[in-house]
Tab-separated table of C-alpha atoms in Angstrom:
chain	number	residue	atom	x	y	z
Y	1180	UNK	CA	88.706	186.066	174.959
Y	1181	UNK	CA	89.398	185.024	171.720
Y	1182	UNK	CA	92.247	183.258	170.922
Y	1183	UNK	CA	94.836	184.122	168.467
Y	1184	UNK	CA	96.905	181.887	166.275
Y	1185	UNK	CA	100.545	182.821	164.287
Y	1186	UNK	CA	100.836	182.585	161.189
Y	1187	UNK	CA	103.736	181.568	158.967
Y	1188	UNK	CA	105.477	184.317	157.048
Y	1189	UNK	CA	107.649	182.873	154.967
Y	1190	UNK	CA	107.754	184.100	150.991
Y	1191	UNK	CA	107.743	181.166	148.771
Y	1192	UNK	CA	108.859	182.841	145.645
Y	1193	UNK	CA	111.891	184.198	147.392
Y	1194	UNK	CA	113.401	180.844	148.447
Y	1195	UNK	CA	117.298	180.356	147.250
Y	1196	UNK	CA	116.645	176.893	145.870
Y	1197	UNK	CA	113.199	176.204	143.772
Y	1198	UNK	CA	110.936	173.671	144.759
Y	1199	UNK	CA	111.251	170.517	143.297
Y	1200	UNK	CA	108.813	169.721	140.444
Y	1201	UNK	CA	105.852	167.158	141.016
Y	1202	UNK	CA	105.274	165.723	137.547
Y	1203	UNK	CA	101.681	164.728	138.031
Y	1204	UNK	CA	99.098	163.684	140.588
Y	1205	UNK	CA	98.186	159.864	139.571
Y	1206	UNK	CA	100.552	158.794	142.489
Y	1207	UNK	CA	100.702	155.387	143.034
Y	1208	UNK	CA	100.840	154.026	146.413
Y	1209	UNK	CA	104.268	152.548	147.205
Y	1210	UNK	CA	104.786	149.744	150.178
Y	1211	UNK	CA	108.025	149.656	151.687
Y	1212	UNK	CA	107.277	146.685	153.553
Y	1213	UNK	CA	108.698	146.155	157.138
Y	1214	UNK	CA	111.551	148.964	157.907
Y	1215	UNK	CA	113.458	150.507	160.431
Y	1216	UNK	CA	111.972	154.018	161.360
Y	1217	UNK	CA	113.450	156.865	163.508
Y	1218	UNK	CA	111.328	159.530	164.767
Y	1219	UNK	CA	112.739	162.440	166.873
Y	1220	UNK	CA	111.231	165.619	168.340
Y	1221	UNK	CA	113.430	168.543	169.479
Y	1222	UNK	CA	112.349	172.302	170.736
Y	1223	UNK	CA	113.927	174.780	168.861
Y	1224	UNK	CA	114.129	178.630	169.649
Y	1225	UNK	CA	111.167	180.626	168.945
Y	1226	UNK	CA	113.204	183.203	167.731
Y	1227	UNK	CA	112.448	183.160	163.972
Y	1228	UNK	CA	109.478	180.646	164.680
Y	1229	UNK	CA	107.326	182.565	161.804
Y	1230	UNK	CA	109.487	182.493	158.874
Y	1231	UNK	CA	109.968	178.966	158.865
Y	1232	UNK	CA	106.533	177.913	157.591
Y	1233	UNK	CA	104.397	179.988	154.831
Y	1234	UNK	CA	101.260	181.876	155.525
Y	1235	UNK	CA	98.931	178.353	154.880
Y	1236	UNK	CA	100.235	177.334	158.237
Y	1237	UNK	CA	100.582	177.657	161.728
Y	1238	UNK	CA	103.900	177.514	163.430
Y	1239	UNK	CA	103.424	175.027	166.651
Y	1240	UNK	CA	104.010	176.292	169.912
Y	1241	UNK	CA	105.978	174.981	171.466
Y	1242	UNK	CA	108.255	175.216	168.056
Y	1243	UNK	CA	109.635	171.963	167.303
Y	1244	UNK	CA	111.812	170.476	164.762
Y	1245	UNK	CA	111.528	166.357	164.467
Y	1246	UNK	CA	114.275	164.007	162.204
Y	1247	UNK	CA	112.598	161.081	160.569
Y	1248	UNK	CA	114.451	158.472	159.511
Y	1249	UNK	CA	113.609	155.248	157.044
Y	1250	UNK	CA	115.560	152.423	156.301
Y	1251	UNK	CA	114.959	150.136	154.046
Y	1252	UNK	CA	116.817	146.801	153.652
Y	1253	UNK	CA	115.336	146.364	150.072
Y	1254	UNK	CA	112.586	147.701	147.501
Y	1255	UNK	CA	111.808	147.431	144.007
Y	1256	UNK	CA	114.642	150.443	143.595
Y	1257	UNK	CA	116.934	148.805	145.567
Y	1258	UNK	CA	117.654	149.178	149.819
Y	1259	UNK	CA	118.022	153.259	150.651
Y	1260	UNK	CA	118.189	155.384	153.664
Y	1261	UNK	CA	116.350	159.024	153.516
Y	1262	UNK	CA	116.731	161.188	156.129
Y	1263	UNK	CA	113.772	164.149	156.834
Y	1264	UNK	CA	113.612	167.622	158.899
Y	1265	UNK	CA	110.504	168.739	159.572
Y	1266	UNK	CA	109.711	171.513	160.792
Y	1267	UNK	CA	106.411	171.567	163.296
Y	1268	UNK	CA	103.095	173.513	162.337
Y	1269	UNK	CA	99.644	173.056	161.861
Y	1270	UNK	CA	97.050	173.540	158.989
Y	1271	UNK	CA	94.083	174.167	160.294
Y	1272	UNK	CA	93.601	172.690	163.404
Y	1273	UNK	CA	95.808	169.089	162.113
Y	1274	UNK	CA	99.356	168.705	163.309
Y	1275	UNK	CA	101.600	168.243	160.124
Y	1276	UNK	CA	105.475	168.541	159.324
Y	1277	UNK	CA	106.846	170.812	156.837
Y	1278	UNK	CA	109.751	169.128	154.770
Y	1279	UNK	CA	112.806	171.664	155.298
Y	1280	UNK	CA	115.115	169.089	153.471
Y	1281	UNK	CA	116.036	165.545	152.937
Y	1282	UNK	CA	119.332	163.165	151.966
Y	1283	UNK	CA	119.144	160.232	150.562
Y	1284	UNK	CA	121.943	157.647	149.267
Y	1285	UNK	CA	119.769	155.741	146.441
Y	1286	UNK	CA	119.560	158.402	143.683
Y	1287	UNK	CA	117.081	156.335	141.767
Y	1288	UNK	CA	114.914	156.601	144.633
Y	1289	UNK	CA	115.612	159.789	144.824
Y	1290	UNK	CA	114.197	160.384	141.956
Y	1291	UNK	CA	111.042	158.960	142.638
Y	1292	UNK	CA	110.735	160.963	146.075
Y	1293	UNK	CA	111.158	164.378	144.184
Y	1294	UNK	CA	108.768	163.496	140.802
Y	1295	UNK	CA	105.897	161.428	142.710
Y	1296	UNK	CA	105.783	163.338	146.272
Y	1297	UNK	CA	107.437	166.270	145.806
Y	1298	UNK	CA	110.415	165.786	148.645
Y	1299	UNK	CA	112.935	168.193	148.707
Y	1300	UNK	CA	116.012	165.176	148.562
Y	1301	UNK	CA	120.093	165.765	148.192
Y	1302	UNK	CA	122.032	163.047	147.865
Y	1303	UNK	CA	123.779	161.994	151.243
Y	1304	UNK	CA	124.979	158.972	153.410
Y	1305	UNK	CA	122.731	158.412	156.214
Y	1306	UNK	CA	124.112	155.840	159.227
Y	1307	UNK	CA	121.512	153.789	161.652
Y	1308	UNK	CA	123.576	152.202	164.754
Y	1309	UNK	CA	121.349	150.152	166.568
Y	1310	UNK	CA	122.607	149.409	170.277
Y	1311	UNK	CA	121.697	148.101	173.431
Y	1312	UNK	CA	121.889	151.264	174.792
Y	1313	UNK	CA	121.546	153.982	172.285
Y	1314	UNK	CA	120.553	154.584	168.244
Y	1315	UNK	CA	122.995	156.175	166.457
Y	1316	UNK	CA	121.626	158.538	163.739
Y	1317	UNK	CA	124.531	159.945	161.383
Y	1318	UNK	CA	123.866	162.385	158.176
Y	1319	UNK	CA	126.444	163.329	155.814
Y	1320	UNK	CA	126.629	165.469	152.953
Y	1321	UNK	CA	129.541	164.856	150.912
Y	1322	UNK	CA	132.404	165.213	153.213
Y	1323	UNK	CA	130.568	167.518	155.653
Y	1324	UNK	CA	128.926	165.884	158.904
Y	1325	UNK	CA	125.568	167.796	158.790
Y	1326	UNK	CA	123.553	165.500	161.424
Y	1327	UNK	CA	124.777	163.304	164.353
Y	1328	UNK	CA	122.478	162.580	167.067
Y	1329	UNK	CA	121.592	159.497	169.745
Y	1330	UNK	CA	118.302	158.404	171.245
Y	1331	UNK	CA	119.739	157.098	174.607
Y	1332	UNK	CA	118.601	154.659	177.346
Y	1333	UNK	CA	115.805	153.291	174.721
Y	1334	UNK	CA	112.587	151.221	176.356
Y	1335	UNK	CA	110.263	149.260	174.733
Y	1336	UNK	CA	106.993	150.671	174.434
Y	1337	UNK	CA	104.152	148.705	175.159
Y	1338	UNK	CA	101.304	148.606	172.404
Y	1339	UNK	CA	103.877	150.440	170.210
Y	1340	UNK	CA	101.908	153.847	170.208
Y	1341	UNK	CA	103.944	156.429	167.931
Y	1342	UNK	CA	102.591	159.651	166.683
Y	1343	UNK	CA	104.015	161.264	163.422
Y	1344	UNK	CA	102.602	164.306	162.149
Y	1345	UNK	CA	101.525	163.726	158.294
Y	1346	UNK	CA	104.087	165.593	155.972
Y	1347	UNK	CA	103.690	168.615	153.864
Y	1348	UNK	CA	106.026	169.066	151.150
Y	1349	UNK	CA	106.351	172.391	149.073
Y	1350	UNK	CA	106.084	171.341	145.177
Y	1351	UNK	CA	106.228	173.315	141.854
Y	1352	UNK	CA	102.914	171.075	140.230
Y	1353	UNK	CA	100.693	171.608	137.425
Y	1354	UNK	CA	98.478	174.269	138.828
Y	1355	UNK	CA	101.585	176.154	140.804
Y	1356	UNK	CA	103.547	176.010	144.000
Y	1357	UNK	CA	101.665	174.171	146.417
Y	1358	UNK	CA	102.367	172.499	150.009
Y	1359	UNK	CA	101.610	167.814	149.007
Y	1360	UNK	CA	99.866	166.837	151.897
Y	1361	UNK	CA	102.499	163.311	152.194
Y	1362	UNK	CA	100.767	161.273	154.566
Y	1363	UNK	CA	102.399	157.675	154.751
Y	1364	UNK	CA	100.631	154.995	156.769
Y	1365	UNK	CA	102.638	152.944	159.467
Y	1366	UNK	CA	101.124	149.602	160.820
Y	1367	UNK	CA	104.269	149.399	163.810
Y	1368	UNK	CA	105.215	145.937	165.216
Y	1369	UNK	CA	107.898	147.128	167.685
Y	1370	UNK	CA	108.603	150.313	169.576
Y	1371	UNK	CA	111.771	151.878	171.606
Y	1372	UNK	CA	111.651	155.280	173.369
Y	1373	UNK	CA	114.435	157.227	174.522
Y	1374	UNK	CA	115.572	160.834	175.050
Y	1375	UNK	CA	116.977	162.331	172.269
Y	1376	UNK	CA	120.932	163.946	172.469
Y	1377	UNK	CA	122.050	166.334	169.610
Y	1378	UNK	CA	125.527	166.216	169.162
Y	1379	UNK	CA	125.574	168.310	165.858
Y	1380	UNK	CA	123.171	169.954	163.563
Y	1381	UNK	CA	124.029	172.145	160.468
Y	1382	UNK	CA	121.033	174.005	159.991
Y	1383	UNK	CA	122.489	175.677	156.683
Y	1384	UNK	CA	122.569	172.341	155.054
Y	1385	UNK	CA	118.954	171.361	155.807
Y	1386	UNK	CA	117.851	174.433	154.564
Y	1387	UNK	CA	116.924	176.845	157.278
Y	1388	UNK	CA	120.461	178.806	159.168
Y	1389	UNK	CA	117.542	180.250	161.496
Y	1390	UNK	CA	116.970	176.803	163.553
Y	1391	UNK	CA	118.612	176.519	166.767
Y	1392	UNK	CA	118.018	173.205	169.090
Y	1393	UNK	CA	117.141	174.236	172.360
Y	1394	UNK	CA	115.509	171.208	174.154
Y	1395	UNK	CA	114.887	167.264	173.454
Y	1396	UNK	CA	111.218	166.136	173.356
Y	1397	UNK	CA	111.034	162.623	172.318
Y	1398	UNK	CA	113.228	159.900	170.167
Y	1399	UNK	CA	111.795	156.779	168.922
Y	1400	UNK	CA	113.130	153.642	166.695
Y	1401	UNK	CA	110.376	151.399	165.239
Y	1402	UNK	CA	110.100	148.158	163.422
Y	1403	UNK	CA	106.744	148.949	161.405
Y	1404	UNK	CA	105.263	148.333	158.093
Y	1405	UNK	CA	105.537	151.753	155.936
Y	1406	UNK	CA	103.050	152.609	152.880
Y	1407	UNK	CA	103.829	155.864	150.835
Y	1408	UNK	CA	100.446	157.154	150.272
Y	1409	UNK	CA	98.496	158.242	146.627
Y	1410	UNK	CA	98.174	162.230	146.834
Y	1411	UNK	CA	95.304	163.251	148.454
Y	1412	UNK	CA	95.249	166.852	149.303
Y	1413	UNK	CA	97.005	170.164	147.981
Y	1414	UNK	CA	97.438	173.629	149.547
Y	1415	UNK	CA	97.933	176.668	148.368
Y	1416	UNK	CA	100.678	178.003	150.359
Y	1417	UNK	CA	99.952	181.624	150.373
Y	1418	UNK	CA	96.507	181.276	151.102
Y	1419	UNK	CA	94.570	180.565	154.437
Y	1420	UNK	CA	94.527	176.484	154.736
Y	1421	UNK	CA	90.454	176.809	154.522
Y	1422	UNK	CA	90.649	178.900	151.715
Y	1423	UNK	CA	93.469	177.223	149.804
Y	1424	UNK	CA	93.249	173.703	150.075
Y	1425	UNK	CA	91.876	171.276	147.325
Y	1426	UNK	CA	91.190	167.443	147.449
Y	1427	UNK	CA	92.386	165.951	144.471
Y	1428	UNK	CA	89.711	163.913	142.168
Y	1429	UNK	CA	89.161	160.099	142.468
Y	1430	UNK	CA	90.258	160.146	146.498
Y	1431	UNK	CA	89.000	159.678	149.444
Y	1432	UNK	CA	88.666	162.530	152.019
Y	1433	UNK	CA	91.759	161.941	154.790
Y	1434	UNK	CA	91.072	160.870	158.374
């Protein structure tokens, strides 16, 4: 029998807020150095699972939504926090994460994020409490609490093995609206694992009110060695991902 995939349904020209605008596509790579990362996967109803990713993608099934969470004690901007939500899908047959929104408290980074990569970034206060017990993740959005969540009864992970999904961030650019394939490289030196607990989650704010947490997957805190990547790939989001996608000029192919 032949198997059937979804596919995403969600209008791109009809989104409230437009994209942000990529400038160009000369990138440079950008090393973070050593920083704290936190990675969490949660289920999420599969009630509007469709029109939560654009017709390019796949919704993944299970559907999952995962936070991830830099912080960086210093950079050439400055030390920031950003905050992600991601919503899971595929293009193709590769696992990525669809940017819903992000928060960030440096605005000059900011900046950066939204002209080089395309990230979808408001500013916002984002809180890291690292305990014996527990990681504290807290977002806030001006005065409104819009994220507070633990990853409890953390272990240390042997070998440090963490998967996260490549990004894919929706971008006005110089040849239209496409999906940035964001695909950072992390070289981890320490891992934690824990289960996840959602305390809050306002799904207005992040840019989707049709997300509902249902059930904790996976949380993670890291100690690794993060590399914002030059852009390699571009899709066109309202076509199929074999039809649509183009490797930019003067890169090499991804893994």
């Amino acid at each position: 029998m032949k198997q059937t995939h979804l596919v995403g349904t969600l209008d791109v020209t009809a989104l409230p807020t437009p994209a942000p605008e990529l400038e160009n596509f000369g990138t440079e790579a950008w090393e973070l150095g050593e920083i704290d990362v936190l990675h969490v996967n949660h289920e999420i109803s599969a009630v509007a699972i469709q029109s939560t990713v654009p017709p390019a993608l796949h919704p993944s099934i299970p559907p999952h939504l995962s936070w991830l969470v830099y912080r960086v004690a210093d950079s050439v901007y400055g030390p920031f926090a950003l905050a992600q939500a991601r919503v899971g899908c595929r293009i193709g047959l590769k696992p990525r994460g669809l940017l819903l929104s992000s928060f960030c408290d440096n605005p000059v980074v900011a900046r950066q994020l939204r002209s080089r990569w395309g990230f979808s970034v408001r500013p916002g206060a984002v809180v890291v409490h690292k305990h014996a017990d527990q990681i504290a993740l807290r977002v806030r959005s001006g005065d409104r609490h819009i994220l507070s969540l633990d990853i409890v009864d953390p272990n240390l992970l042997p070998g440090g093995a963490v998967p996260i999904a490549a990004g894919l961030n929706l971008a006005r650019t110089p040849v239209g609206t496409r999906l940035v394939q964001v695909d950072p490289e992390y070289v981890i030196s320490t891992a934690e694992r824990g289960k996840p607990r959602v305390h809050s989650f306002d799904a207005t704010a992040w840019g989707d009110p049709t997300i509902k947490p249902t059930w904790p997957i996976s949380g993670a805190f890291m100690r690794a060695e993060v590399t914002l990547p030059r852009l390699r790939y571009l899709t066109d989001p309202t076509c199929t991902a074999e039809s649509g996608t183009t490797r930019l000029p003067d890169t090499e192919a991804a893994g």
